[in-house]
CSV table of C-alpha atoms and ligand atoms in Angstrom, one decimal:
chain,number,residue,atom,x,y,z
A,1,MET,CA,0.0,0.0,0.0
A,2,GLN,CA,2.9,2.3,0.8
A,3,ASN,CA,3.9,3.0,-2.8
A,4,SER,CA,0.4,2.8,-4.2
A,5,PRO,CA,-1.2,6.0,-5.4
A,6,ASN,CA,-4.4,5.0,-3.6
A,7,TYR,CA,-5.7,2.9,-0.7
A,8,PHE,CA,-7.6,0.2,-2.5
A,9,ASN,CA,-7.1,-3.0,-0.6
A,10,PRO,CA,-8.1,-5.8,-2.9
A,11,GLU,CA,-7.1,-8.5,-0.3
A,12,ILE,CA,-10.0,-7.3,1.8
A,13,GLU,CA,-12.2,-5.2,-0.4
A,14,THR,CA,-12.6,-7.9,-3.1
A,15,ALA,CA,-12.2,-10.9,-0.8
A,16,SER,CA,-14.3,-14.0,-1.0
A,17,ARG,CA,-17.1,-14.4,1.5
A,18,GLU,CA,-15.2,-17.4,3.0
A,19,TYR,CA,-12.1,-15.3,3.6
A,20,LEU,CA,-14.1,-12.5,5.2
A,21,HIS,CA,-15.9,-15.1,7.3
A,22,ALA,CA,-12.6,-16.4,8.6
A,23,ILE,CA,-11.3,-13.0,9.4
A,24,GLN,CA,-14.5,-11.9,11.1
A,25,SER,CA,-14.7,-15.1,13.1
A,26,ALA,CA,-11.2,-14.8,14.4
A,27,ARG,CA,-11.7,-11.1,15.3
A,28,LEU,CA,-15.0,-11.7,17.0
A,29,ILE,CA,-13.6,-14.4,19.2
A,30,LYS,CA,-10.7,-12.1,20.2
A,31,MET,CA,-13.1,-9.3,20.9
A,32,VAL,CA,-15.5,-11.3,23.0
A,33,TYR,CA,-12.6,-12.4,25.3
A,34,ASN,CA,-11.4,-8.8,25.5
A,35,CYS,CA,-14.9,-7.6,26.5
A,36,TYR,CA,-15.4,-10.4,29.0
A,37,ASN,CA,-12.0,-10.0,30.6
A,38,ASN,CA,-11.7,-6.2,30.6
A,39,VAL,CA,-15.1,-4.6,30.6
A,40,PRO,CA,-17.1,-5.3,33.8
A,41,PHE,CA,-20.3,-4.1,32.0
A,42,TYR,CA,-20.0,-6.9,29.4
A,43,LYS,CA,-18.9,-9.6,31.9
A,44,LYS,CA,-22.1,-8.9,33.8
A,45,LYS,CA,-24.2,-8.9,30.7
A,46,PHE,CA,-22.7,-12.2,29.4
A,47,ASP,CA,-23.1,-13.8,32.9
A,48,GLU,CA,-26.7,-12.7,33.1
A,49,ILE,CA,-27.5,-14.8,30.0
A,50,GLY,CA,-25.1,-17.6,30.9
A,51,LEU,CA,-22.8,-16.9,27.9
A,52,LEU,CA,-19.1,-17.8,28.1
A,53,PRO,CA,-16.5,-16.4,25.6
A,54,GLN,CA,-15.8,-20.0,24.4
A,55,ASP,CA,-19.5,-20.3,23.3
A,56,ILE,CA,-18.5,-17.9,20.4
A,57,LYS,CA,-16.8,-20.0,17.8
A,58,THR,CA,-17.5,-18.2,14.5
A,59,ILE,CA,-19.1,-15.0,13.4
A,60,ASP,CA,-22.4,-16.9,12.9
A,61,ASP,CA,-22.6,-17.1,16.7
A,62,ILE,CA,-23.0,-13.3,16.9
A,63,THR,CA,-26.7,-13.5,17.5
A,64,LYS,CA,-26.0,-15.2,20.8
A,65,LEU,CA,-24.5,-11.9,22.1
A,66,PRO,CA,-26.5,-9.2,23.8
A,67,PHE,CA,-27.2,-5.8,22.2
A,68,THR,CA,-25.6,-2.5,23.4
A,69,VAL,CA,-27.6,0.7,23.3
A,70,LYS,CA,-26.6,4.4,23.6
A,71,GLN,CA,-28.0,4.5,27.2
A,72,ASP,CA,-25.3,1.9,28.1
A,73,LEU,CA,-22.6,4.5,27.0
A,74,ARG,CA,-24.4,7.1,29.1
A,75,ASP,CA,-24.6,4.9,32.1
A,76,ASN,CA,-20.9,4.2,31.9
A,77,TYR,CA,-19.9,7.8,31.2
A,78,PRO,CA,-17.2,8.7,30.5
A,79,PHE,CA,-14.7,5.8,30.3
A,80,ASP,CA,-16.2,2.7,32.0
A,81,LEU,CA,-16.7,0.8,28.8
A,82,PHE,CA,-13.1,1.1,27.8
A,83,ALA,CA,-11.4,-2.3,27.5
A,84,VAL,CA,-7.8,-1.0,27.8
A,85,PRO,CA,-5.9,1.0,30.5
A,86,LYS,CA,-5.9,4.7,30.3
A,87,GLU,CA,-2.3,4.9,29.0
A,88,LYS,CA,-3.2,2.9,25.9
A,89,VAL,CA,-6.0,5.4,24.9
A,90,VAL,CA,-4.5,8.0,22.6
A,91,ARG,CA,-7.6,9.9,21.5
A,92,ILE,CA,-11.1,10.8,22.8
A,93,HIS,CA,-14.0,11.9,20.7
A,94,ALA,CA,-17.6,12.5,21.7
A,95,SER,CA,-21.0,13.2,20.4
A,96,SER,CA,-24.0,15.0,21.9
A,97,GLY,CA,-26.1,13.4,24.6
A,98,THR,CA,-29.7,13.8,25.7
A,99,THR,CA,-29.2,15.8,28.9
A,100,GLY,CA,-25.9,17.6,28.3
A,101,LYS,CA,-23.8,14.5,28.9
A,102,GLN,CA,-21.8,13.4,25.8
A,103,THR,CA,-21.4,9.9,24.4
A,104,VAL,CA,-17.6,9.5,24.9
A,105,VAL,CA,-15.5,7.2,22.7
A,106,GLY,CA,-11.8,6.3,22.9
A,107,TYR,CA,-9.2,4.9,20.5
A,108,THR,CA,-5.8,3.1,20.9
A,109,LYS,CA,-3.1,3.8,18.3
A,110,GLY,CA,-4.2,0.6,16.5
A,111,ASP,CA,-7.9,1.8,16.5
A,112,LEU,CA,-6.8,5.1,14.9
A,113,GLU,CA,-4.8,3.2,12.3
A,114,ASN,CA,-7.9,1.1,11.4
A,115,TRP,CA,-10.3,4.1,11.4
A,116,SER,CA,-7.9,6.0,9.2
A,117,GLU,CA,-7.7,3.1,6.9
A,118,GLY,CA,-11.5,3.1,6.5
A,119,CYS,CA,-11.4,6.8,5.6
A,120,ALA,CA,-8.5,6.3,3.2
A,121,ARG,CA,-10.5,3.5,1.5
A,122,ALA,CA,-13.5,5.9,1.3
A,123,ILE,CA,-11.4,8.7,-0.3
A,124,THR,CA,-9.9,6.1,-2.7
A,125,ALA,CA,-13.4,4.8,-3.6
A,126,ALA,CA,-14.3,8.4,-4.5
A,127,GLY,CA,-11.4,8.4,-7.0
A,128,GLY,CA,-8.8,10.1,-4.6
A,129,THR,CA,-5.1,9.4,-4.9
A,130,HIS,CA,-1.9,10.5,-3.1
A,131,SER,CA,-1.7,13.4,-5.6
A,132,ASP,CA,-4.9,15.0,-4.5
A,133,TYR,CA,-5.6,18.0,-2.3
A,134,VAL,CA,-8.3,17.0,0.1
A,135,HIS,CA,-10.2,20.0,1.5
A,136,ILE,CA,-11.9,19.1,4.8
A,137,SER,CA,-14.8,21.3,5.9
A,138,TYR,CA,-16.2,18.9,8.5
A,139,GLY,CA,-15.8,20.4,12.0
A,140,TYR,CA,-12.6,19.6,13.9
A,141,GLY,CA,-12.8,18.8,17.6
A,142,LEU,CA,-14.7,16.2,19.6
A,143,PHE,CA,-16.9,15.6,16.5
A,144,THR,CA,-15.3,12.8,14.5
A,145,GLY,CA,-15.8,14.2,11.0
A,146,GLY,CA,-12.8,16.6,10.7
A,147,LEU,CA,-10.1,14.5,12.3
A,148,GLY,CA,-11.4,11.2,10.9
A,149,LEU,CA,-11.1,12.3,7.3
A,150,HIS,CA,-8.0,14.3,8.0
A,151,TYR,CA,-6.1,11.2,9.1
A,152,GLY,CA,-7.7,9.1,6.3
A,153,ALA,CA,-6.4,11.6,3.7
A,154,GLU,CA,-2.9,11.6,5.3
A,155,LYS,CA,-2.8,7.8,5.3
A,156,LEU,CA,-3.6,7.9,1.6
A,157,GLY,CA,-0.7,10.3,1.2
A,158,ALA,CA,-2.8,13.1,-0.1
A,159,THR,CA,-2.3,16.7,0.9
A,160,VAL,CA,-4.8,17.7,3.6
A,161,ILE,CA,-6.3,21.2,3.7
A,162,PRO,CA,-7.8,21.2,7.2
A,163,VAL,CA,-10.2,24.1,6.8
A,164,SER,CA,-12.9,23.0,9.2
A,165,SER,CA,-16.4,24.4,8.9
A,166,GLY,CA,-17.6,28.0,8.5
A,167,ASN,CA,-16.6,31.2,6.7
A,168,THR,CA,-18.0,30.0,3.4
A,169,ALA,CA,-16.5,32.7,1.2
A,170,ARG,CA,-13.1,31.9,2.5
A,171,GLN,CA,-13.7,28.2,1.8
A,172,VAL,CA,-14.5,29.1,-1.8
A,173,GLN,CA,-11.4,31.2,-2.0
A,174,ILE,CA,-9.3,28.3,-0.8
A,175,LEU,CA,-11.0,25.8,-3.2
A,176,GLN,CA,-10.0,28.2,-5.9
A,177,ASP,CA,-6.5,29.3,-4.8
A,178,PHE,CA,-5.2,26.0,-3.5
A,179,GLY,CA,-6.8,23.9,-6.2
A,180,SER,CA,-8.6,21.4,-3.9
A,181,ASN,CA,-9.6,18.2,-5.7
A,182,ILE,CA,-11.8,16.6,-3.1
A,183,LEU,CA,-14.2,18.3,-0.8
A,184,CYS,CA,-15.3,16.6,2.4
A,185,CYS,CA,-18.3,18.1,4.2
A,186,THR,CA,-21.9,17.6,5.1
A,187,PRO,CA,-24.3,17.4,2.0
A,188,SER,CA,-26.2,20.5,3.2
A,189,TYR,CA,-22.9,22.4,3.5
A,190,ALA,CA,-21.8,21.2,0.0
A,191,LEU,CA,-25.0,22.7,-1.4
A,192,TYR,CA,-24.4,26.0,0.5
A,193,ILE,CA,-20.8,26.1,-0.9
A,194,GLY,CA,-22.3,25.5,-4.3
A,195,GLU,CA,-24.6,28.5,-3.9
A,196,THR,CA,-21.8,30.7,-2.6
A,197,ILE,CA,-19.7,29.8,-5.7
A,198,LYS,CA,-22.6,30.9,-7.9
A,199,GLU,CA,-23.1,34.1,-5.9
A,200,MET,CA,-19.4,34.9,-6.2
A,201,GLY,CA,-19.8,34.6,-10.0
A,202,ILE,CA,-17.4,31.6,-10.3
A,203,ASP,CA,-18.1,28.9,-12.9
A,204,PRO,CA,-17.7,25.6,-10.8
A,205,LYS,CA,-16.3,23.9,-13.9
A,206,THR,CA,-13.2,26.1,-13.7
A,207,LEU,CA,-12.3,24.7,-10.3
A,208,PRO,CA,-10.1,21.6,-10.1
A,209,LEU,CA,-12.6,20.0,-7.7
A,210,ARG,CA,-13.6,16.4,-8.8
A,211,ALA,CA,-15.4,14.9,-5.9
A,212,ALA,CA,-17.4,15.7,-2.8
A,213,ILE,CA,-17.5,13.2,0.1
A,214,CYS,CA,-20.6,13.9,2.0
A,215,GLY,CA,-22.1,12.4,5.1
A,216,ALA,CA,-22.9,12.8,8.8
A,217,GLU,CA,-26.6,13.5,8.0
A,218,PRO,CA,-29.3,12.0,5.8
A,219,TRP,CA,-29.5,13.2,2.2
A,220,THR,CA,-31.4,12.2,-0.9
A,221,GLU,CA,-30.6,11.3,-4.5
A,222,ASN,CA,-32.0,14.7,-5.5
A,223,MET,CA,-29.5,16.4,-3.2
A,224,ARG,CA,-26.8,14.4,-4.8
A,225,LYS,CA,-27.8,15.7,-8.3
A,226,GLU,CA,-27.9,19.2,-7.0
A,227,ILE,CA,-24.5,19.0,-5.4
A,228,GLU,CA,-23.0,17.4,-8.5
A,229,LYS,CA,-24.5,20.2,-10.6
A,230,SER,CA,-23.6,23.2,-8.4
A,231,LEU,CA,-20.0,22.0,-7.7
A,232,ALA,CA,-19.4,20.2,-11.0
A,233,VAL,CA,-18.2,17.1,-9.1
A,234,LYS,CA,-19.3,13.5,-8.4
A,235,ALA,CA,-20.8,13.3,-4.9
A,236,TYR,CA,-20.1,10.3,-2.8
A,237,ASP,CA,-21.9,9.3,0.4
A,238,ILE,CA,-19.9,8.4,3.5
A,239,TYR,CA,-21.5,6.9,6.7
A,240,GLY,CA,-20.3,6.5,10.2
A,241,LEU,CA,-21.0,7.1,13.8
A,242,SER,CA,-18.7,8.0,16.7
A,243,GLU,CA,-19.7,5.0,18.8
A,244,ILE,CA,-18.3,2.7,16.1
A,245,ALA,CA,-15.4,4.8,14.9
A,246,GLY,CA,-16.5,8.0,13.0
A,247,PRO,CA,-16.7,8.5,9.2
A,248,GLY,CA,-15.6,5.7,7.0
A,249,VAL,CA,-17.6,2.9,8.5
A,250,GLY,CA,-19.4,2.8,5.1
A,251,TYR,CA,-18.5,4.6,1.8
A,252,ASP,CA,-19.8,5.0,-1.7
A,253,CYS,CA,-17.8,3.7,-4.7
A,254,CYS,CA,-18.1,4.7,-8.4
A,255,ALA,CA,-21.4,2.8,-8.7
A,256,GLN,CA,-22.9,5.3,-6.2
A,257,ASP,CA,-25.7,2.9,-5.3
A,258,GLY,CA,-25.0,1.9,-1.7
A,259,MET,CA,-22.1,2.2,0.7
A,260,HIS,CA,-19.5,-0.6,1.2
A,261,ILE,CA,-19.0,-1.3,4.9
A,262,CYS,CA,-15.6,-2.0,6.3
A,263,GLU,CA,-16.9,-5.3,7.5
A,264,ASP,CA,-13.4,-6.5,8.5
A,265,TYR,CA,-13.6,-4.0,11.3
A,266,TYR,CA,-17.3,-3.3,11.8
A,267,TYR,CA,-19.6,-6.3,11.4
A,268,PRO,CA,-23.0,-5.2,10.3
A,269,GLU,CA,-26.4,-6.8,10.9
A,270,ILE,CA,-29.9,-5.6,10.1
A,271,VAL,CA,-32.6,-6.5,12.7
A,272,ASP,CA,-36.3,-5.8,12.9
A,273,ALA,CA,-36.4,-2.7,15.2
A,274,ASP,CA,-39.3,-4.2,17.2
A,275,THR,CA,-38.4,-7.9,17.5
A,276,LEU,CA,-34.6,-7.4,17.2
A,277,GLU,CA,-34.6,-10.5,15.0
A,278,PRO,CA,-32.3,-10.5,11.9
A,279,VAL,CA,-34.1,-9.7,8.6
A,280,PRO,CA,-33.2,-11.1,5.1
A,281,ASP,CA,-30.7,-9.3,2.8
A,282,GLY,CA,-32.2,-6.2,1.2
A,283,THR,CA,-34.9,-5.7,3.8
A,284,PHE,CA,-34.9,-2.5,5.7
A,285,GLY,CA,-34.5,-2.6,9.5
A,286,GLU,CA,-32.2,-1.3,12.2
A,287,LEU,CA,-28.5,-1.3,11.5
A,288,VAL,CA,-26.4,-3.0,14.2
A,289,PHE,CA,-22.6,-3.0,14.4
A,290,THR,CA,-20.1,-5.1,16.3
A,291,CYS,CA,-16.6,-3.6,16.5
A,292,ILE,CA,-14.6,-6.7,15.8
A,293,GLY,CA,-11.3,-4.8,15.2
A,294,LYS,CA,-11.4,-2.3,18.1
A,295,GLU,CA,-9.3,-2.4,21.2
A,296,ALA,CA,-10.4,0.6,23.3
A,297,LEU,CA,-14.1,0.6,22.9
A,298,PRO,CA,-15.2,-2.7,21.5
A,299,LEU,CA,-19.0,-2.4,21.3
A,300,VAL,CA,-21.0,-5.6,21.0
A,301,ARG,CA,-24.1,-5.5,18.7
A,302,TYR,CA,-24.5,-1.7,19.0
A,303,ARG,CA,-28.0,-0.6,17.9
A,304,THR,CA,-27.3,2.5,15.7
A,305,ARG,CA,-31.1,3.4,15.4
A,306,ASP,CA,-30.4,4.0,11.7
A,307,ILE,CA,-32.8,2.3,9.4
A,308,SER,CA,-31.1,0.8,6.4
A,309,ALA,CA,-30.7,-2.5,4.4
A,310,ILE,CA,-27.6,-4.5,3.5
A,311,THR,CA,-26.8,-6.7,0.5
A,312,HIS,CA,-24.0,-9.1,-0.1
A,313,GLU,CA,-23.8,-9.3,-3.9
A,314,LYS,CA,-20.6,-8.4,-5.7
A,315,CYS,CA,-20.6,-4.7,-6.7
A,316,ALA,CA,-20.0,-3.4,-10.3
A,317,CYS,CA,-16.9,-1.8,-8.9
A,318,GLY,CA,-15.4,-5.2,-8.1
A,319,ARG,CA,-15.7,-4.9,-4.3
A,320,THR,CA,-17.3,-7.7,-2.4
A,321,LEU,CA,-17.7,-5.9,0.9
A,322,VAL,CA,-21.3,-5.8,2.0
A,323,LYS,CA,-23.3,-2.7,0.9
A,324,MET,CA,-25.7,-0.6,3.0
A,325,GLN,CA,-28.4,1.6,1.6
A,326,LYS,CA,-28.6,5.3,2.5
A,327,PRO,CA,-30.2,5.4,5.9
A,328,ARG,CA,-33.9,6.1,5.6
A,329,GLY,CA,-34.5,7.4,9.0
A,330,ARG,CA,-34.1,6.5,12.6
A,331,SER,CA,-35.9,4.3,15.1
A,332,ASP,CA,-35.5,7.0,17.8
A,333,ASP,CA,-36.3,10.7,17.8
A,334,MET,CA,-32.8,12.0,17.2
A,335,LEU,CA,-32.6,15.0,14.7
A,336,ILE,CA,-29.5,15.8,12.7
A,337,ILE,CA,-29.2,19.6,12.3
A,338,ARG,CA,-26.3,20.6,10.1
A,339,GLY,CA,-24.5,17.4,11.1
A,340,VAL,CA,-25.1,17.9,14.8
A,341,ASN,CA,-27.1,15.3,16.6
A,342,VAL,CA,-30.0,16.9,18.6
A,343,PHE,CA,-32.4,15.1,20.9
A,344,PRO,CA,-35.8,16.8,21.7
A,345,SER,CA,-35.1,15.7,25.3
A,346,GLN,CA,-32.0,18.0,25.4
A,347,VAL,CA,-34.2,21.0,24.4
A,348,GLU,CA,-36.8,20.1,27.0
A,349,HIS,CA,-34.1,19.8,29.7
A,350,VAL,CA,-32.8,23.3,29.0
A,351,ILE,CA,-36.2,24.8,28.8
A,352,LEU,CA,-37.3,23.3,32.1
A,353,SER,CA,-34.1,24.1,33.8
A,354,LEU,CA,-34.7,27.8,33.0
A,355,GLY,CA,-38.1,27.6,34.7
A,356,MET,CA,-40.3,27.5,31.6
A,357,GLU,CA,-43.4,25.4,31.1
A,358,PRO,CA,-42.9,22.1,29.2
A,359,ASN,CA,-45.0,23.3,26.2
A,360,TYR,CA,-42.7,23.7,23.3
A,361,GLN,CA,-42.4,22.7,19.6
A,362,ILE,CA,-39.3,22.3,17.5
A,363,VAL,CA,-39.6,23.4,13.9
A,364,VAL,CA,-36.9,22.4,11.4
A,365,GLU,CA,-36.8,23.9,7.9
A,366,ARG,CA,-34.2,23.8,5.2
A,367,ILE,CA,-33.6,27.4,4.0
A,368,HIS,CA,-31.1,28.0,1.2
A,369,ASN,CA,-30.0,24.4,1.7
A,370,LEU,CA,-29.1,24.9,5.4
A,371,ASP,CA,-31.0,23.5,8.3
A,372,VAL,CA,-32.7,26.1,10.5
A,373,MET,CA,-34.1,25.2,13.8
A,374,LYS,CA,-36.7,27.3,15.6
A,375,ILE,CA,-38.1,26.5,19.0
A,376,ASN,CA,-41.5,27.9,20.0
A,377,ILE,CA,-42.2,27.9,23.7
A,378,GLU,CA,-45.3,28.9,25.5
A,379,MET,CA,-45.0,31.6,28.1
A,380,SER,CA,-46.5,31.3,31.5
A,381,GLU,CA,-49.4,33.7,32.2
A,382,SER,CA,-47.0,35.8,34.5
A,383,LEU,CA,-44.3,36.1,31.8
A,384,PHE,CA,-47.0,37.0,29.2
A,385,SER,CA,-48.2,39.9,31.4
A,386,ASP,CA,-44.6,41.2,31.7
A,387,SER,CA,-43.1,43.9,29.5
A,388,MET,CA,-42.0,43.2,25.9
A,389,ARG,CA,-38.4,43.8,26.9
A,390,GLN,CA,-38.6,41.2,29.6
A,391,VAL,CA,-40.0,38.7,27.1
A,392,GLU,CA,-37.2,39.5,24.7
A,393,ARG,CA,-34.6,39.1,27.4
A,394,THR,CA,-36.0,35.7,28.3
A,395,GLU,CA,-35.9,34.6,24.7
A,396,LYS,CA,-32.3,35.6,24.4
A,397,ARG,CA,-31.4,33.8,27.6
A,398,ILE,CA,-33.1,30.5,26.5
A,399,CYS,CA,-31.5,30.9,23.1
A,400,SER,CA,-27.9,31.2,24.3
A,401,SER,CA,-28.4,28.3,26.8
A,402,LEU,CA,-29.8,26.1,24.0
A,403,GLN,CA,-27.0,27.0,21.7
A,404,GLU,CA,-24.5,26.2,24.4
A,405,THR,CA,-26.0,22.8,25.1
A,406,LEU,CA,-26.9,21.7,21.6
A,407,GLY,CA,-23.8,23.1,19.8
A,408,VAL,CA,-26.0,24.4,17.0
A,409,ALA,CA,-27.6,27.7,16.3
A,410,THR,CA,-31.3,28.0,17.0
A,411,THR,CA,-33.9,30.8,17.3
A,412,VAL,CA,-36.4,30.9,20.1
A,413,HIS,CA,-39.9,32.4,20.0
A,414,LEU,CA,-42.0,32.8,23.1
A,415,VAL,CA,-45.6,32.4,22.1
A,416,GLU,CA,-48.8,33.2,24.0
A,417,PRO,CA,-50.0,30.8,26.6
A,418,ARG,CA,-52.1,27.8,25.3
A,419,THR,CA,-51.4,28.6,21.6
A,420,LEU,CA,-49.3,25.5,20.7
A,421,PRO,CA,-51.4,22.6,19.5
A,422,ARG,CA,-52.3,20.0,22.1
A,423,SER,CA,-52.5,16.3,21.3
A,424,GLU,CA,-54.5,13.6,22.9
A,425,GLY,CA,-51.8,11.1,22.4
A,426,LYS,CA,-48.1,11.8,22.3
A,427,ALA,CA,-47.2,15.5,22.2
A,428,ILE,CA,-46.0,16.5,18.7
A,429,ARG,CA,-42.7,18.0,19.7
A,430,VAL,CA,-41.0,18.1,16.3
A,431,ILE,CA,-42.2,19.4,13.0
A,432,ASP,CA,-39.5,18.6,10.4
A,433,ASN,CA,-40.3,20.4,7.2
A,434,ARG,CA,-37.1,19.3,5.5
A,435,LYS,CA,-37.7,17.1,2.4
A,436,ILE,CA,-35.8,14.1,3.5
B,1,DLL,O1,-21.7,11.9,11.9
B,1,DLL,C1,-19.7,10.7,11.7
B,1,DLL,C2,-19.5,11.1,10.3
B,1,DLL,C3,-18.8,12.3,10.1
B,1,DLL,C4,-20.0,10.4,9.3
B,1,DLL,C5,-18.5,12.7,8.8
B,1,DLL,C6,-19.8,10.9,8.0
B,1,DLL,C7,-19.1,12.0,7.7
B,1,DLL,P1,-22.1,11.1,14.8
B,1,DLL,O2,-22.0,12.6,15.1
B,1,DLL,O3,-21.9,10.2,15.9
B,1,DLL,O4,-21.0,10.7,13.7
B,1,DLL,O5,-23.5,10.8,14.1
B,1,DLL,C8,-23.8,9.6,13.7
B,1,DLL,O6,-25.2,10.5,11.9
B,1,DLL,O7,-26.0,7.3,13.4
B,1,DLL,C9,-26.6,8.6,11.4
B,1,DLL,O8,-27.8,8.8,12.0
B,1,DLL,C10,-26.0,10.0,10.9
B,1,DLL,N1,-25.2,9.8,9.6
B,1,DLL,C11,-23.9,9.7,9.5
B,1,DLL,N2,-23.5,9.5,8.2
B,1,DLL,C12,-24.7,9.5,7.5
B,1,DLL,C13,-25.0,9.4,6.1
B,1,DLL,C14,-20.9,11.2,12.5
B,1,DLL,N3,-24.1,9.2,5.2
B,1,DLL,C15,-25.2,9.6,13.0
B,1,DLL,N4,-26.3,9.4,5.8
B,1,DLL,C16,-25.5,8.2,12.4
B,1,DLL,C17,-27.3,9.5,6.7
B,1,DLL,C18,-25.8,9.6,8.4
B,1,DLL,N5,-27.1,9.6,8.0
């Protein structure tokens, strides 16, 4: 791989099912021992169902293992699910939690190598080589997007331009002046960059940009067409979640009809979201991953809550790695606003902690290709009878507290008492007007 212009790994990416089965079985067995011996949470879970590590003999035994859910990470916040001593953990990332607590993930050096390899495979599958300039507009920091693709591009030997998100006119200037070939950002931001290019009077065809690698939020085939047109590129999907690694768990190839999963590191299953029973190939259900190649945080049968389908046929691109369909939605209430995960319960927590009534509605729109979140909150009778200035001050206070907790911009409108719709069943907390 060292002298290769890209990171295509035929030994794995075009391997026979038998070869993959052998690798996956060996890795699962090792992982199960690691969990049993080093993570008290898993030892307890296995003991509860009378499962011993030696009961797992091949990857086909995976269904004997218990599921892990996001709440388990919260209950073991921040580091109690780590299977290695602190000195072996070389990186921490995190994603938003429901009540302010983040979901914390950790990586050993080996984990970072494998994660970077997934991202290098993704950039390669999008046509990237070591000669390319890779412009990264995913956020850097605890979010896995920026640093994940950064190390993937470096592993490939490409030149990384670590721009991070924001300041779109400057992004366009850099795309132009540095001659970026591959843009990595959320699909909504790719569209926004496309609009800005147009506004700046630049013909996208004059830019050396060839590909956009977009993920971290749901997007449609129509958005793909728009991105391809407005940036004059091919747009590739990339999937991932911090609990499993970050970006690069799955990635589009030239066929652009489903994402190959790095199943040598992250073993996928699709289960019925209600019965949790496996469903046949091609059937949509909840995507579940087992981290068979991870040392620091080896999650067993992690329920992603993403609804997708997987298929095992060989792809037109030659890869045999299993393919997942674009996630169609979630089996929980998590919203993704500009790539940031937001739970309605986080909003409620902030509102209540500021002494407001629990009557609120979250409205999400897509304006000029960017997600905009507005939160309508009913005032109490006493606040309603206060001066306009007092109401505005309260709005500002709630707004900055929400922005601090959620990590994403929002507007807040205090509305008159008893004006938000009431429901006889579940309260309708979210109105998502985005066409996704
Ligand atoms: O979003 C990791 C990532 C960064 C992926 C950059 C791709 C590119 P989290 O913040 O933990 O990690 O959010 C994970 O985002 O469970 C999905 O619901 C959603 N998601 C990620 N990629 C896609 C995609 C990153 N391509 C959650 N299509 C996941 C649809 C996606 N949804």
